[in-house]
Short mmCIF file of C-alpha atoms and ligand atoms in Angstrom, two decimals:
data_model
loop_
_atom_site.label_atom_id
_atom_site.label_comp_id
_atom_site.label_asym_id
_atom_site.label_seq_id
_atom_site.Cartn_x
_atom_site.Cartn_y
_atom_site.Cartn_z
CA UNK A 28 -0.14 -56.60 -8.57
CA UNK A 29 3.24 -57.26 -7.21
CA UNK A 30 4.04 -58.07 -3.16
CA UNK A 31 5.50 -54.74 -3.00
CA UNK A 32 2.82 -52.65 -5.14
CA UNK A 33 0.17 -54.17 -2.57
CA UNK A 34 2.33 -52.92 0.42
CA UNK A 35 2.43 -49.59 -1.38
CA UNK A 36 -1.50 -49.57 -2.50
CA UNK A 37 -1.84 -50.43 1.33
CA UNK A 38 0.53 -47.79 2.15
CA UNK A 39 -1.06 -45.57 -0.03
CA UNK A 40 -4.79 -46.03 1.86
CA UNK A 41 -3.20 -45.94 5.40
CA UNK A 42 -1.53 -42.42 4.79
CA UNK A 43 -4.75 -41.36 2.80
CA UNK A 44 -6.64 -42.13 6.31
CA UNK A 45 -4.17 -40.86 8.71
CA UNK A 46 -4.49 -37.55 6.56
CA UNK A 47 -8.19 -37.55 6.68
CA UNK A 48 -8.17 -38.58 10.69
CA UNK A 49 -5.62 -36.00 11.24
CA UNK A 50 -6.16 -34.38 14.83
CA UNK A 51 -4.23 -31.08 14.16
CA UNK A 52 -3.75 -28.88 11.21
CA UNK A 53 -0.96 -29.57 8.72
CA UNK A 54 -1.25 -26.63 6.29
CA UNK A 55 1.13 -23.79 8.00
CA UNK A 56 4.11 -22.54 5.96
CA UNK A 57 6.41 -25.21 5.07
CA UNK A 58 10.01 -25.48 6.34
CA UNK A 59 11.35 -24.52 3.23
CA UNK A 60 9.09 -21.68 2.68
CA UNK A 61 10.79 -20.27 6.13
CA UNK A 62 14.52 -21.65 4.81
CA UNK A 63 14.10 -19.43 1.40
CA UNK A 64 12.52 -16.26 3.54
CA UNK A 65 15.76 -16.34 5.51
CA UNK A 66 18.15 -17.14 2.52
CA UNK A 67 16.81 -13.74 0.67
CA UNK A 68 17.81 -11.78 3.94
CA UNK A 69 20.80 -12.97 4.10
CA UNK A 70 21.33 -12.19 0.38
CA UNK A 71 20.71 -8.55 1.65
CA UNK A 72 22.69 -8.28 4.32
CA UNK A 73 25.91 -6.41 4.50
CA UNK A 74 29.03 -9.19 4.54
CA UNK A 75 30.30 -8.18 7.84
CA UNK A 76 26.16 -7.39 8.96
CA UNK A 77 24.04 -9.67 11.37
CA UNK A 78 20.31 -9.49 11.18
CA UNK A 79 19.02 -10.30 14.57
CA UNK A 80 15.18 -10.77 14.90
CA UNK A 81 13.45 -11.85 18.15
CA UNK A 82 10.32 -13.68 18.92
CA UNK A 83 7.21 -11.98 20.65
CA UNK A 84 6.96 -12.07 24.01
CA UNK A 85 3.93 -13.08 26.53
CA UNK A 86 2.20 -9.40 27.72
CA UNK A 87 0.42 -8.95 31.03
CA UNK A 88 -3.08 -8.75 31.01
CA UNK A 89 -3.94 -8.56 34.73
CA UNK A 90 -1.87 -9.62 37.85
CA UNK A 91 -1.15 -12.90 36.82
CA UNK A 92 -3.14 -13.62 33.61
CA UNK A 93 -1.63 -12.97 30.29
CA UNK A 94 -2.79 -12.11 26.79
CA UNK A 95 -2.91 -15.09 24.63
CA UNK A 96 0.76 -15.25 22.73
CA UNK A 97 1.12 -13.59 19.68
CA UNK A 98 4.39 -14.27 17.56
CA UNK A 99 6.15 -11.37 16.32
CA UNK A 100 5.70 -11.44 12.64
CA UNK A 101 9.24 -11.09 11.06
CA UNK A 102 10.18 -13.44 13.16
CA UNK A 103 7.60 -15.94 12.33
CA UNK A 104 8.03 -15.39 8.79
CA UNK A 105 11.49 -16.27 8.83
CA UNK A 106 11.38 -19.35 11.46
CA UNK A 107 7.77 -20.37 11.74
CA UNK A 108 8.48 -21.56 15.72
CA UNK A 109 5.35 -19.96 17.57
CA UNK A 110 6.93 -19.58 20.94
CA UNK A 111 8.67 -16.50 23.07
CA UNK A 112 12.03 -16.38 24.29
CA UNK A 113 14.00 -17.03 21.36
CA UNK A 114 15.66 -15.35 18.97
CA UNK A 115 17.37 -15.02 15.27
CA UNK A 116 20.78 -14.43 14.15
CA UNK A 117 21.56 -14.25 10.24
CA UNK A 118 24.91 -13.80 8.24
CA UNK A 119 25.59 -12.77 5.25
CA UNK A 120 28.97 -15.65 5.45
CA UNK A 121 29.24 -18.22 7.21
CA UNK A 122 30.75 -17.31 10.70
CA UNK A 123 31.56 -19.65 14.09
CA UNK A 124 29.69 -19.43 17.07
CA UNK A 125 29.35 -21.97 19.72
CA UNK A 126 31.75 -24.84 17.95
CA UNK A 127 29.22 -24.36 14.94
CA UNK A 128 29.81 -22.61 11.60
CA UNK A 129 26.94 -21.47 9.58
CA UNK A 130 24.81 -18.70 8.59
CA UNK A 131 21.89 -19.03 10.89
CA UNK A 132 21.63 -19.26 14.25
CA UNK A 133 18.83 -19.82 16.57
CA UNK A 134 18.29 -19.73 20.32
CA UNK A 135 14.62 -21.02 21.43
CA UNK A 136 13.46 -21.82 24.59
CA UNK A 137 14.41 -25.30 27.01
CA UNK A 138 11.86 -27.74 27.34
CA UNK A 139 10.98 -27.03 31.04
CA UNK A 140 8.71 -29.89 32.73
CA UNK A 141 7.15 -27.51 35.32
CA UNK A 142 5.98 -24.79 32.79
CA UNK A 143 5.17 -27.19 30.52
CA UNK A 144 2.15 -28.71 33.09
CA UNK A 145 0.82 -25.18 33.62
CA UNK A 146 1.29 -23.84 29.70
CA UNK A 147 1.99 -26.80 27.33
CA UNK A 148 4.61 -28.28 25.49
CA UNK A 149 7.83 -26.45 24.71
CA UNK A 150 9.41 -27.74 21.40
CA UNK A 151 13.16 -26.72 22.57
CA UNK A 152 16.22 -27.80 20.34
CA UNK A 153 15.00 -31.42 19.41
CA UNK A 154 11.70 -30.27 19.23
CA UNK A 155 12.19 -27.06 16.61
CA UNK A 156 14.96 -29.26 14.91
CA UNK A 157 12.38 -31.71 13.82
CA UNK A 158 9.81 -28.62 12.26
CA UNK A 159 12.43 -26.49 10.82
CA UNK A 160 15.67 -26.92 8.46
CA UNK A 161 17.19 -24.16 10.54
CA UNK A 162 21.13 -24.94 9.79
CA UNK A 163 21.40 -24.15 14.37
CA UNK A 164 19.98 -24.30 17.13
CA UNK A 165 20.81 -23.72 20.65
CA UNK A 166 18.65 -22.72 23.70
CA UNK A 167 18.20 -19.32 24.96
CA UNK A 168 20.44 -20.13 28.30
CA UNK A 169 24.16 -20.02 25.38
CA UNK A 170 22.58 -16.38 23.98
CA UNK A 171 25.45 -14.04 25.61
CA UNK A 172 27.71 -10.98 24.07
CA UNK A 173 30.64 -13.29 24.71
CA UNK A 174 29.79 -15.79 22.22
CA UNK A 175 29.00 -13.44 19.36
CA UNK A 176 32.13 -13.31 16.53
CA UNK A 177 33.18 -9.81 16.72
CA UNK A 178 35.72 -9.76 14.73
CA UNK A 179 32.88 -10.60 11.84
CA UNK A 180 30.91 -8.33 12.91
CA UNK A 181 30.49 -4.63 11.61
CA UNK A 182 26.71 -3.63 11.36
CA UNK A 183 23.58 -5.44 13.05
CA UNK A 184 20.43 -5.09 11.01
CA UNK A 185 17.34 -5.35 13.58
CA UNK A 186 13.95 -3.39 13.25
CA UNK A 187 14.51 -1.57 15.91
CA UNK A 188 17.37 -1.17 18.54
CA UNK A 189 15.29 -2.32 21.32
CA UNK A 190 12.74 -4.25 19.97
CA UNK A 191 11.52 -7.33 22.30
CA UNK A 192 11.90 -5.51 25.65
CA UNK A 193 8.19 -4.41 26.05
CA UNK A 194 7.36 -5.75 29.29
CA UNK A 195 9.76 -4.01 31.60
CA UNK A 196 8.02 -5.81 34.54
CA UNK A 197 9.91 -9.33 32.94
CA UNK A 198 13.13 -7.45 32.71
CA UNK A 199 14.92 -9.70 35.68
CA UNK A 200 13.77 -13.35 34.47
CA UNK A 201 12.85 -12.68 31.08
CA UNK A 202 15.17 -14.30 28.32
CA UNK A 203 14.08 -12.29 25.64
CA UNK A 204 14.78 -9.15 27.55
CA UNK A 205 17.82 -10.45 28.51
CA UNK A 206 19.04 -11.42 25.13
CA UNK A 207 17.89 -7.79 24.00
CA UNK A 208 19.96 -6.18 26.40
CA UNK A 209 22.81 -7.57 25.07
CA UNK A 210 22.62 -6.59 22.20
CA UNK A 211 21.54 -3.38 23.25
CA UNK A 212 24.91 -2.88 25.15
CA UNK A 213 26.48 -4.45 21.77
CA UNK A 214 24.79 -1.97 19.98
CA UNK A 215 26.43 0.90 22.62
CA UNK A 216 29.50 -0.71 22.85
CA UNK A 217 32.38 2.48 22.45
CA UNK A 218 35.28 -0.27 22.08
CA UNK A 219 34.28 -1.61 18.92
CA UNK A 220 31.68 0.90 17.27
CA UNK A 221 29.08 -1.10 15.41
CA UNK A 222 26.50 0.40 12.84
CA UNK A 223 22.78 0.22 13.67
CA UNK A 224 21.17 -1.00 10.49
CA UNK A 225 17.61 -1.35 10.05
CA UNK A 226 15.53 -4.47 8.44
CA UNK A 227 12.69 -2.51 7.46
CA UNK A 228 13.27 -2.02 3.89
CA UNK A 229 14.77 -5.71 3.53
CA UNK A 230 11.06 -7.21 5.46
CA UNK A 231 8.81 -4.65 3.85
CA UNK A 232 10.31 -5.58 -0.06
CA UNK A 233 10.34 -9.60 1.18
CA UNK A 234 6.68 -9.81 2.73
CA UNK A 235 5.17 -7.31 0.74
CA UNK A 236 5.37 -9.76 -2.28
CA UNK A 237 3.55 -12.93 -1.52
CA UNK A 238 4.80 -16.54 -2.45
CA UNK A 239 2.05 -19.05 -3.52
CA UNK A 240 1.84 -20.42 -0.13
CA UNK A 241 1.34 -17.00 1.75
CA UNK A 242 -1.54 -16.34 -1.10
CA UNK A 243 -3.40 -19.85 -0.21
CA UNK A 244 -3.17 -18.93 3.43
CA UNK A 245 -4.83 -15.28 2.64
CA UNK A 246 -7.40 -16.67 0.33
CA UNK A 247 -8.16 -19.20 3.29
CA UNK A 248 -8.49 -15.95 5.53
CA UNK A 249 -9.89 -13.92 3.22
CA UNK A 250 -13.18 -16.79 2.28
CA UNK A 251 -13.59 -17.71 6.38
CA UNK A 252 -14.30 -14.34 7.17
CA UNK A 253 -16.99 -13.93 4.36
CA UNK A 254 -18.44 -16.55 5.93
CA UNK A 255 -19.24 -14.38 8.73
CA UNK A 256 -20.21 -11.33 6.97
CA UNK A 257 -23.00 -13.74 5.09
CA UNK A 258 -24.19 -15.42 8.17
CA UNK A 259 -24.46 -11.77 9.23
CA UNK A 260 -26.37 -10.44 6.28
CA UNK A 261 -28.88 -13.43 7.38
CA UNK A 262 -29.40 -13.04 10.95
CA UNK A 263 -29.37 -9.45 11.19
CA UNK A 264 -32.93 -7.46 12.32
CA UNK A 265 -33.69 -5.18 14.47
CA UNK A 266 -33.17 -5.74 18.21
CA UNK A 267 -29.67 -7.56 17.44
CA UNK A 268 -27.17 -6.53 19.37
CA UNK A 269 -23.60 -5.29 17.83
CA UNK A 270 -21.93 -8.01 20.07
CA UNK A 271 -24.26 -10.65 18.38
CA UNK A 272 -23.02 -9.72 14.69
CA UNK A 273 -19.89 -10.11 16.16
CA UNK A 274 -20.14 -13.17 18.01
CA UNK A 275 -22.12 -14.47 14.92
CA UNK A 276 -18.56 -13.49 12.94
CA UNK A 277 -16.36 -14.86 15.30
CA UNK A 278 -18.29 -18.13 15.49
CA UNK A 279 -17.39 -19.35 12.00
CA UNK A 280 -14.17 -17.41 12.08
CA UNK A 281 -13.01 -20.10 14.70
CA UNK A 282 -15.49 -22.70 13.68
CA UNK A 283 -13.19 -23.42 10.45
CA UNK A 284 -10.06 -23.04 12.04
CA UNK A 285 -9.09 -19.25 12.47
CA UNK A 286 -6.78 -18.79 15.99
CA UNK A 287 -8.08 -15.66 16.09
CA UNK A 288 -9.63 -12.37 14.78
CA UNK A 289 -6.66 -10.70 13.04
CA UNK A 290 -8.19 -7.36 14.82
CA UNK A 291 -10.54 -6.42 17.09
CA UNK A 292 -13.61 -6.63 15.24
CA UNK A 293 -15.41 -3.71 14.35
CA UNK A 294 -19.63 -3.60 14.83
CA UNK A 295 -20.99 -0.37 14.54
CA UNK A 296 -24.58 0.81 13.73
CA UNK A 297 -25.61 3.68 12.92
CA UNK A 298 -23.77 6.81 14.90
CA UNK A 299 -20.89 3.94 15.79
CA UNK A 300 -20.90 2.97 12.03
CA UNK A 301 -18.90 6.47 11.90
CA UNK A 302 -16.49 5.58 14.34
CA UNK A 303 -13.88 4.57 12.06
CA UNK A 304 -12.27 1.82 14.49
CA UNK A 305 -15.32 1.51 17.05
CA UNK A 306 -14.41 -2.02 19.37
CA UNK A 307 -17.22 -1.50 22.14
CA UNK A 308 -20.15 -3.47 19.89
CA UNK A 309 -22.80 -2.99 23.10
CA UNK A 310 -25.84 -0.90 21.67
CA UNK A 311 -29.27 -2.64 20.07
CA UNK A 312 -29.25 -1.80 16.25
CA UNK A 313 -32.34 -0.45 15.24
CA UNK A 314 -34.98 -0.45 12.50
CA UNK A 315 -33.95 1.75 10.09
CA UNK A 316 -29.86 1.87 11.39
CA UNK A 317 -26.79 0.47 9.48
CA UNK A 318 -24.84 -1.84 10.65
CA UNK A 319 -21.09 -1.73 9.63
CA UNK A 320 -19.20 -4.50 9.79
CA UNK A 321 -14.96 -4.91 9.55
CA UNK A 322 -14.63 -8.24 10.95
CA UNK A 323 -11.64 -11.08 9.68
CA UNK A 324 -10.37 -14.19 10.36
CA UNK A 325 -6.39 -14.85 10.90
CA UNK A 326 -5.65 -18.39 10.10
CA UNK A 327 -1.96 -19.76 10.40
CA UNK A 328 -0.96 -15.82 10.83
CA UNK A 329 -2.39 -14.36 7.59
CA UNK A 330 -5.30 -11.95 8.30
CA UNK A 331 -7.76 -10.83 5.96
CA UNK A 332 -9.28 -7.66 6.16
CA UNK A 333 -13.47 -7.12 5.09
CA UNK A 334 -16.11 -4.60 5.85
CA UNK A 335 -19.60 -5.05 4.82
CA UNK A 336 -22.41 -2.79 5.91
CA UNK A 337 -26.01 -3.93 5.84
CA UNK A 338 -29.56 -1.79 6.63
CA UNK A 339 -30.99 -3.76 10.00
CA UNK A 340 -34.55 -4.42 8.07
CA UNK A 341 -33.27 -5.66 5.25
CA UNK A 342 -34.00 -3.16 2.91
CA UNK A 343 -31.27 0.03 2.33
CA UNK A 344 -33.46 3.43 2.90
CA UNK A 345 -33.33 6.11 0.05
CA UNK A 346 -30.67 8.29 1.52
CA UNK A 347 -28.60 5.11 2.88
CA UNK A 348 -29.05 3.52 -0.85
CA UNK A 349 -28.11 6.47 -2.62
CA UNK A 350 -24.59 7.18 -0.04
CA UNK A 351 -24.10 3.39 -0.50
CA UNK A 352 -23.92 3.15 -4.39
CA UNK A 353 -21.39 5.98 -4.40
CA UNK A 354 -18.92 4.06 -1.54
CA UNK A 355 -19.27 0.97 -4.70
CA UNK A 356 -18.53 2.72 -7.49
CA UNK A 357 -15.14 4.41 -5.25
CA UNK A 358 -14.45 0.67 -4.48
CA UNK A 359 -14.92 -0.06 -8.28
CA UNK A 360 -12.90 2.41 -9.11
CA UNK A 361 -10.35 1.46 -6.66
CA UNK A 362 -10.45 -1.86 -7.80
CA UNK A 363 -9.84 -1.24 -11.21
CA UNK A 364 -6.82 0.80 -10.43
CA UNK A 365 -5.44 -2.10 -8.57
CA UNK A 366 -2.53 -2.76 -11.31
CA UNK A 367 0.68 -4.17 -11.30
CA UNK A 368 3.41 -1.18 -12.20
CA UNK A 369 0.77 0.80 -10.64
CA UNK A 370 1.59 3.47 -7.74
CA UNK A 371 -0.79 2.17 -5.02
CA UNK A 372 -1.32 6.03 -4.63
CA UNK A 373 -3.45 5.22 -7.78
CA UNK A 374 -6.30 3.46 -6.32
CA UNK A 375 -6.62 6.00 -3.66
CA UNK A 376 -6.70 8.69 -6.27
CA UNK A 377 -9.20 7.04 -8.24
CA UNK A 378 -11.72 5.88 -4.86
CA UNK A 379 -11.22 9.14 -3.87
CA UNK A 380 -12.59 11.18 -6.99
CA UNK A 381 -15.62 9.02 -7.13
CA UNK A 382 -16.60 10.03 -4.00
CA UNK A 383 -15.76 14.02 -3.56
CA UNK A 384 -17.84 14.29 -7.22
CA UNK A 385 -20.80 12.23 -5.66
CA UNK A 386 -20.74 14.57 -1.97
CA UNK A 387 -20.26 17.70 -3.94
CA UNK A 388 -23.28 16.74 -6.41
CA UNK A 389 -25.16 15.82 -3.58
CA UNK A 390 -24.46 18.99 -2.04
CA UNK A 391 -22.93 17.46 1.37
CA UNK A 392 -19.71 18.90 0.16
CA UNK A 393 -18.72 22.16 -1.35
CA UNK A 394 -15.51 20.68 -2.46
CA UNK A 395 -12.34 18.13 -2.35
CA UNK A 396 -11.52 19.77 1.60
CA UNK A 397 -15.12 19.19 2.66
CA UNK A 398 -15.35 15.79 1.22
CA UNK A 399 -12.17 14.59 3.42
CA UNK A 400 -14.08 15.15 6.34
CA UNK A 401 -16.66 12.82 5.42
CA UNK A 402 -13.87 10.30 4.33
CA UNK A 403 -10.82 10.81 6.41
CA UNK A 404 -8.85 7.43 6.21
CA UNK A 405 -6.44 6.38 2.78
CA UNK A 406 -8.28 3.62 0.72
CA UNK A 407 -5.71 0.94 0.88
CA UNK A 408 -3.00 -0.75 3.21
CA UNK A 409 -0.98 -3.77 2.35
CA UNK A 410 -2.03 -7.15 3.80
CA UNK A 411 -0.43 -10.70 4.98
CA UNK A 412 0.95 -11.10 8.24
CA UNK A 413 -0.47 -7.70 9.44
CA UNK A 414 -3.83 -6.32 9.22
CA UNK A 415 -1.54 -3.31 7.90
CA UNK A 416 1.17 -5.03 6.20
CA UNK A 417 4.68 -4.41 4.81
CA UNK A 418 4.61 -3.93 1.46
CA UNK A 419 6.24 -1.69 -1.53
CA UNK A 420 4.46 1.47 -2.96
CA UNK A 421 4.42 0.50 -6.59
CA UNK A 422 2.18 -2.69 -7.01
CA UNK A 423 3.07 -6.12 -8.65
CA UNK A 424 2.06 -9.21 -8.85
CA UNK A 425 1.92 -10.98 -5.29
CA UNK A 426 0.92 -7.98 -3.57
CA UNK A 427 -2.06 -8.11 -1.85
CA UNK A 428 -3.85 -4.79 -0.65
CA UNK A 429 -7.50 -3.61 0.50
CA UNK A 430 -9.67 -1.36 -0.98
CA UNK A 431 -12.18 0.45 1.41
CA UNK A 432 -13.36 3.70 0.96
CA UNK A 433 -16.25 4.90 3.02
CA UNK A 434 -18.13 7.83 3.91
CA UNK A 435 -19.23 8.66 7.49
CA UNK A 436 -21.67 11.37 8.46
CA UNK A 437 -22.02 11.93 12.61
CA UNK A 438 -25.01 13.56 13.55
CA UNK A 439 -24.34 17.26 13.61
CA UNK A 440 -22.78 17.55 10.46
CA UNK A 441 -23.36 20.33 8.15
CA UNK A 442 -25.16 18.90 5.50
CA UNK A 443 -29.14 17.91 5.49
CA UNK A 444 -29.88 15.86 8.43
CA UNK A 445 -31.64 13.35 6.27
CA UNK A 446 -28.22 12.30 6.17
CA UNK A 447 -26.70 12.09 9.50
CA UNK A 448 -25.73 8.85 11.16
CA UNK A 449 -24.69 7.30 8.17
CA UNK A 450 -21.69 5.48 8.26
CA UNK A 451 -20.83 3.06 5.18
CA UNK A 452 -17.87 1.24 4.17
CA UNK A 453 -17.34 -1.93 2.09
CA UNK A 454 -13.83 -3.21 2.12
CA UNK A 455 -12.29 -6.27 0.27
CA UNK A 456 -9.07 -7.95 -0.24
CA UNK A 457 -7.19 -7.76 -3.65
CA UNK A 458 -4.60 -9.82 -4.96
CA UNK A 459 -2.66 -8.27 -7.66
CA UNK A 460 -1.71 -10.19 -10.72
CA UNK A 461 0.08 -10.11 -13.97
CA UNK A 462 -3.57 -10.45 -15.51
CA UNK A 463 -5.12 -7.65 -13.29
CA UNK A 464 -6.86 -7.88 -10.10
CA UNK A 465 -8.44 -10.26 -7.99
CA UNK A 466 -10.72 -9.95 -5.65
CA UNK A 467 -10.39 -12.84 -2.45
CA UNK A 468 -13.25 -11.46 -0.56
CA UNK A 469 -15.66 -11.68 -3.10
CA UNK A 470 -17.67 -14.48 -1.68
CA UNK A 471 -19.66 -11.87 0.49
CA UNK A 472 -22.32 -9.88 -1.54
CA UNK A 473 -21.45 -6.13 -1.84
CA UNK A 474 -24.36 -4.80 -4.12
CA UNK A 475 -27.57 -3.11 -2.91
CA UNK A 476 -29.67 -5.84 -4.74
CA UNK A 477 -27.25 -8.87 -3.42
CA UNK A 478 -27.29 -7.43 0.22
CA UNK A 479 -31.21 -7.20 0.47
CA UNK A 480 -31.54 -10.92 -1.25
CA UNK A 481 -29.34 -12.81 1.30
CA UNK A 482 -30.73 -10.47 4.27
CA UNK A 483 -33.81 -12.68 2.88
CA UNK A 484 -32.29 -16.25 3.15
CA UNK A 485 -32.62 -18.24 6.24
CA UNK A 486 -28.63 -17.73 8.54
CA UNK A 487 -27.53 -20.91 10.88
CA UNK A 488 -28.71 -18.34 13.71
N1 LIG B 521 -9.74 -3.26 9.97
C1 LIG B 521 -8.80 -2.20 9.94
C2 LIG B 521 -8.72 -1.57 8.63
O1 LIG B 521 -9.62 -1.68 7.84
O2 LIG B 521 -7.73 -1.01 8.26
MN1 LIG B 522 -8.34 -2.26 6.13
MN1 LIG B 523 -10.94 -3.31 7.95
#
């Protein structure tokens, strides 16, 4: 071994150590994931066009508290900063704006000592420079009409005209509201009309097709949350509260490194089990209830999306069993129809037929009409960055989608009461590829028999 392949071999064991000893995550989007996200805008954009995106912003919770900060999602998609106050400016050709000529322009937050005791660091310019290969940056203060180059400047491409200025409360101090307004009055201005254009089909085409890194984060998402839904399956019995199957959730959802639920989570048994988007989890589930579950884990911004619903004993009663096997062979179905070149108005067709011909040949529904009622949401939404995602209609590879039917039956319905109460749905997450899909969710049991075995095995609670 030579001098300098020891210092490399000793290199080599340092840097393997420092990445095992590492104190904070390292696996978010890279900077050139972000870089390419922006270039394919740009590509899209008209040539005298500007796309403007801003950041989220902080939202009031009570008198002085605020919601935990949430990024806006085109915007982190495209710059990958996590803060508020700043915003996006892309070109189609490069233009001059502040002694700088590029095609992307960015104006973030100053680092600001006294905010940053009371709420953390603030990367500002140096800060976002080192993260990012964002060609400019400039802080929010520089963001006014008078700097913007008119004369290149025909059409601005935002999602909406106003989008940013939420919290009208902010409006005086607020940067973001600030820099909306002005483009706002940009937007109004009668001297030089300029066309509103909006980003929505450009984001939905860009994020509805998933690079390799967007589908590790998912799949990361996707096998935290069944995590949950297992340790669920284990601890449930009756007496549990719904708040306990959720805390039980939300307790390895953050345990392996989820920020957050990626929406409220969902724990309904029983009557609440047909509440299609019940939040309040407070009532004991009880012997002989269901317990539906549509709890998931966001990590690094990419949400996943799973329902499981499990009997409280254990064991699936005749009538639940019988309701249950019909919501798996719609998801089956669904699945199947999952293809690339596919209209995703195909797996909804196909969910759906499964279960109208099993409530009409169980008599609970007369026909197709009747059925609706007793499963009255769409069987699939695009997924990534949103719980409801952007995404196209026709399905190719990349695209990732759920698949959930369900059938719900309040009390007071007019079928057999023998059925009433009942609320099931099972929902996974599907990647589709060239070879047909995949199912990312799949580490959580979704078959009568698998159900009852790990409602058997010992959970960590
Ligand atoms: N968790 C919301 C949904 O399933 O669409
Ligand atoms: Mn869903
Ligand atoms: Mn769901």
């Amino acid at each position: 071994m030579t001098k300098t392949s020891t210092y490399l071999f000793l290199l080599g064991i340092l840097f393997a150590f420092s990445s095992i000893a590492q104190d904070y995550p390292n696996d978010y989007l890279s900077p050139a994931f972000h870089a390419d996200r922006r270039a394919a805008v740009k590509k899209q954009l008209s040539d005298k066009g500007v796309g403007i995106f801003f950041a989220g912003q902080t939202r009031q919770r009570s008198n002085d508290t605020e919601f935990q900060f949430a990024q806006n999602k085109n915007f982190y998609y495209l710059t990958g900063l996590n803060e508020p106050n700043a915003v996006l400016l892309l070109f189609k050709q490069p233009v001059s704006l502040l002694g700088k000529t590029g095609t992307e322009f960015i104006f973030v937050q100053n680092r600001d000592p006294f905010k940053e005791l009371w709420t953390g660091k603030i990367l500002g310019v140096d800060g976002y420079r080192a993260q990012s290969n964002m060609e400019n940056i400039f802080i929010n203060d520089q963001f006014k009409a008078s700097i913007l180059p008119m004369a290149s400047i025909d059409s601005v491409f935002s999602l909406f005209r106003t989008e940013g200025i939420i919290n009208k409360y902010k409006a005086k101090e607020d940067a973001l509201t600030r820099m909306a307004s002005t483009v706002d009055s940009l937007l109004s201005s009668s001297n030089k009309p300029v066309a509103s254009r909006s980003t929505l089909a450009i984001m939905r085409n860009l994020r509805g097709i998933k690079t390799a890194e967007e589908i590790t984060l998912i799949k990361k998402a996707a096998t935290i949350s069944t995590l949950g839904h297992n340790d669920v399956m284990r601890a449930i019995k009756p007496g549990m509260k719904e708040f306990q199957a959720q805390a039980i959730m939300e307790y390895h959802f953050k345990t392996n490194g989820s920020e957050y639920p990626g929406y409220a989570s969902i724990n309904g048994a029983a009557e609440n089990a047909c509440v299609l988007h019940y939040v309040t989890n407070l009532k004991t589930v009880k012997n002989g209830d269901l317990l539906l579950s549509d709890c998931a884990a966001e990590y690094h911004g990419y949400t996943a999306d799973v329902t499981r619903t499990v009997p409280a004993n254990g064991k699936f009663s005749d009538a639940q069993k019988t309701l249950y096997e019909i919501v798996l062979a719609a998801q089956d179905a669904g699945i199947a129809a999952s293809q690339a070149g596919a209209p995703m108005a195909n797996v909804d067709a196909a969910a759906r037929a499964v279960v109208n011909a099993g409530l009409i040949k169980l008599g609970i529904a007369k026909n197709d009409m009747e059925a609706r009622t007793y499963f009255p949401h769409g069987t699939s939404h695009h997924l990534g960055l949103d719980v409801h995602d952007l995404g196209p209609r026709t399905l190719q590879a990349g695209v990732v989608i759920t698949v959930e039917p369900g059938i719900y039956i309040p009390a007071g319905s007019k079928c057999d009461k023998k059925w009433w109460n009942i609320g099931i749905r099972i929902e996974d997450d599907i990647l589709i590829t060239e070879k047909g899909p995949e199912n990312i969710s799949a580490g959580s049991p979704r078959t009568v028999a698998d159900i009852e075995k790990m409602a058997k095995q010992k959970g960590i609670f």
